[in-house]
Amino acid sequence: MTTDYLWNPEDAPDPDVEVLERTLQPLRFASRAPALTLPARSPVRRHPLVLAMAASLFLAVLSAGAFWRWRESWPTGRAWPVTLLTGGQTTLGIDRSLELDAHTSAKVDIARIGAMEVAPGSALTLSQTNAARHRVVLDRGNVRVRVWAPPGRFAIRTPAGEVIDLGCIFDLSVDAGGTTDLHVATGWVELSNFLGESLFPAGTSGTMTPDGRPSVPIYDDAAQEFTRAVRSFERTADEASRTALAGEIARHARPRDVLTLLVLAHQTSGDPKRALLEAAAQLSPPPPGLTVEGVLADRARLWEWYDALDLPPVKSWWRNWRDAFPHARR
Amino acid sequence: MPLVRAAQRGDRDAYAELYRRFGRFVYAILLARVSHDTAADLAQDVFLQGWTRIGALRDAAAFPSWVGAIARRRATDHLRRSPPEVELEDRHASREAPDITLEAGRAMAAIRALPEAYRETLALRLVEGYSGTEIAALTGLTPDSVRVNLHRGFKLLRERLGGSP
């Protein structure tokens, strides 16, 4: 046998190999090759593209999950970074106060879930911070808060009560007497003290004093007469005055102001309550099956009406995802 | 390989040319495992399958080993799903195939009965006439491995066929 021929058919033939080649020749592909009929369309490159997209999506979900876990995490008691806008950095530890003079403002990181812009002259103290709960005491001054986190994760205590973030951007000011003024830019905020609580959706404002229940929400674009009448209504307990003010409120109310009317009606009784509900029914009728008489007979049914208003759900804080970014401003 | 890149862009003629060039390579890989009738059919299946997947092939130069791997998987899949194949000579005896001699069937059956390492190399060399150098280039084996497979395989084959094929 010539080993070269087995390796290289161009070499001198080896008889044994040559015989076997001839024997097998009928099996050659050339004599049996079927025609190749390709399908009409080729999914060329679609397969890797789909794979790449699936892989990208998987990685994105994985990364988002990891980022979210990191963003929510915070070691118990770790101080918050503070940037003084006049220059310089410091931290705000537990039970430590940040007192700004009349010329200095600061940005305080709320762990990793948001930030506060603190105006000159403000005084605040960090009372608690951990992965599930961040609490601040604001004794005086103004802050703009931007938080994107589940409801209740962040709250500010003022001399008038507690301001609970439900996932949003809001402005808060506390004067020397402890009166707390709130304006909500996105999401929802709750004002709460020992006399009651009130929810404020985006675009509304409210107030809370140390000796009174939190006010009802009023849209910022409501008529001034409407706002004045509502605040007067809240300050008086005299039923005759309230009835008169209810008429004034009804005259200046818009369909959107039914939110205010319903919350106000929930906090009162008698003729003023009826007047507010009837005004509300004219502007935004109650849902089917509910009447003013029905609400007067059963106080709890007022919330069916409230829930039928065109308001974002309180628990949909995640929709305000833009608030997670430092430059979110509305 | 420009042909592979053209096929990846959807050029059907380019792919048909790849079939013409590498069809017998794929067929020999299959023939080392299944009967000649089945091998011809499966060769077409392999190239149809390759047409739908060629976009995923990153290195165009790796086309022969890539399509060879598809062929081996296809043969394995076929053997797993199908009942044991009737021996070639028996099939031959029962059908009209004047170009297939009984000796060819017996020789091929003997190659298929060899250890796995030798079957494919011998089918490529003895049926399709590839040189050792070409077999090494197509399969990705080293030339030394191909040489060993050829010589040991052929020696064993000759013994099995009784000294004269």
Coordinates of C-alpha atoms in Angstrom, one line a residue, chain B residues 12-129:
Chain B
R12 CA -30.1 32.7 -2.8
D13 CA -27.7 32.2 -5.7
A14 CA -24.8 32.5 -3.3
Y15 CA -26.3 29.9 -1.0
A16 CA -27.0 27.6 -4.0
E17 CA -23.3 27.9 -4.9
L18 CA -22.4 26.9 -1.3
Y19 CA -24.6 23.9 -1.7
R20 CA -22.8 22.9 -4.9
R21 CA -19.4 23.3 -3.2
F22 CA -20.1 21.8 0.2
G23 CA -23.0 19.4 -0.6
R24 CA -20.7 16.4 -1.1
F25 CA -18.8 17.2 2.1
V26 CA -22.1 17.2 4.1
Y27 CA -23.3 14.1 2.2
A28 CA -20.2 12.2 3.2
I29 CA -20.6 13.1 6.8
L30 CA -24.2 11.8 6.7
L31 CA -23.3 8.7 4.6
A32 CA -20.9 7.7 7.4
R33 CA -23.9 7.4 9.6
V34 CA -27.0 6.6 7.5
S35 CA -27.9 4.8 4.3
H36 CA -27.1 6.5 1.0
D37 CA -30.8 7.3 0.2
T38 CA -31.3 8.9 3.5
A39 CA -28.0 10.7 3.3
A40 CA -29.0 12.5 0.1
D41 CA -32.3 13.6 1.5
L42 CA -30.8 14.7 4.8
A43 CA -28.1 16.7 3.0
Q44 CA -30.8 18.8 1.5
D45 CA -32.5 19.2 4.9
V46 CA -29.2 20.3 6.4
F47 CA -28.8 23.0 3.8
L48 CA -32.4 24.1 4.2
Q49 CA -31.8 24.3 7.9
G50 CA -28.6 26.2 7.3
W51 CA -30.4 28.8 5.1
T52 CA -32.6 29.7 8.1
R53 CA -29.7 30.0 10.5
I54 CA -26.8 31.3 8.4
G55 CA -27.5 34.8 9.7
A56 CA -26.3 33.7 13.2
L57 CA -22.9 32.5 11.8
R58 CA -20.4 35.1 12.9
D59 CA -17.2 33.8 11.2
A60 CA -17.9 33.2 7.5
A61 CA -14.7 31.1 7.3
A62 CA -16.2 28.7 9.8
F63 CA -19.0 27.7 7.3
P64 CA -17.7 24.2 6.5
S65 CA -17.3 23.2 10.2
W66 CA -20.6 24.9 11.0
V67 CA -22.6 23.1 8.3
G68 CA -20.7 19.9 9.2
A69 CA -21.9 20.2 12.8
I70 CA -25.5 20.6 11.6
A71 CA -25.1 17.5 9.5
R72 CA -23.9 15.4 12.4
R73 CA -26.7 16.6 14.6
R74 CA -29.2 15.9 11.9
A75 CA -28.0 12.4 11.4
T76 CA -28.1 11.7 15.2
D77 CA -31.6 13.1 15.3
H78 CA -32.6 11.0 12.4
L79 CA -31.2 7.8 14.0
R80 CA -32.9 8.6 17.3
R81 CA -36.3 9.1 15.7
S82 CA -36.3 6.4 13.1
P83 CA -36.5 2.7 13.4
P84 CA -33.2 0.9 12.8
E85 CA -32.2 1.1 9.1
V86 CA -32.3 -1.9 7.0
E87 CA -28.8 -2.9 5.9
L88 CA -27.8 -1.4 2.6
E89 CA -27.4 -4.7 0.8
D90 CA -30.8 -5.8 1.9
R91 CA -32.4 -2.6 0.7
H92 CA -30.5 -2.9 -2.5
A93 CA -31.7 -6.4 -3.0
S94 CA -35.3 -5.3 -2.8
R95 CA -35.3 -2.3 -5.1
E96 CA -34.3 -1.4 -8.5
A97 CA -31.1 0.7 -8.3
P98 CA -28.9 -0.5 -11.1
D99 CA -26.1 2.0 -10.3
I100 CA -25.7 0.8 -6.7
T101 CA -23.7 -2.4 -6.7
L102 CA -24.0 -4.9 -4.0
E103 CA -20.3 -4.5 -3.3
A104 CA -20.7 -0.8 -2.8
G105 CA -23.4 -1.4 -0.3
R106 CA -21.4 -3.9 1.5
A107 CA -18.3 -1.7 1.6
M108 CA -20.2 1.2 2.9
A109 CA -21.8 -0.9 5.6
A110 CA -18.4 -2.0 6.6
I111 CA -17.2 1.6 6.9
R112 CA -20.2 2.4 9.1
A113 CA -19.3 -0.5 11.3
L114 CA -15.9 0.9 12.0
P115 CA -15.1 2.9 15.2
E116 CA -16.6 6.4 14.9
A117 CA -13.3 8.2 14.5
Y118 CA -12.6 6.4 11.2
R119 CA -16.0 6.4 9.5
E120 CA -16.3 10.0 8.5
T121 CA -12.7 10.4 7.4
L122 CA -12.9 7.3 5.2
A123 CA -16.2 8.3 3.7
L124 CA -14.8 11.7 2.8
R125 CA -11.7 10.1 1.2
L126 CA -13.0 7.0 -0.4
V127 CA -16.5 8.1 -1.5
E128 CA -16.0 11.7 -2.3
G129 CA -12.3 11.7 -3.1

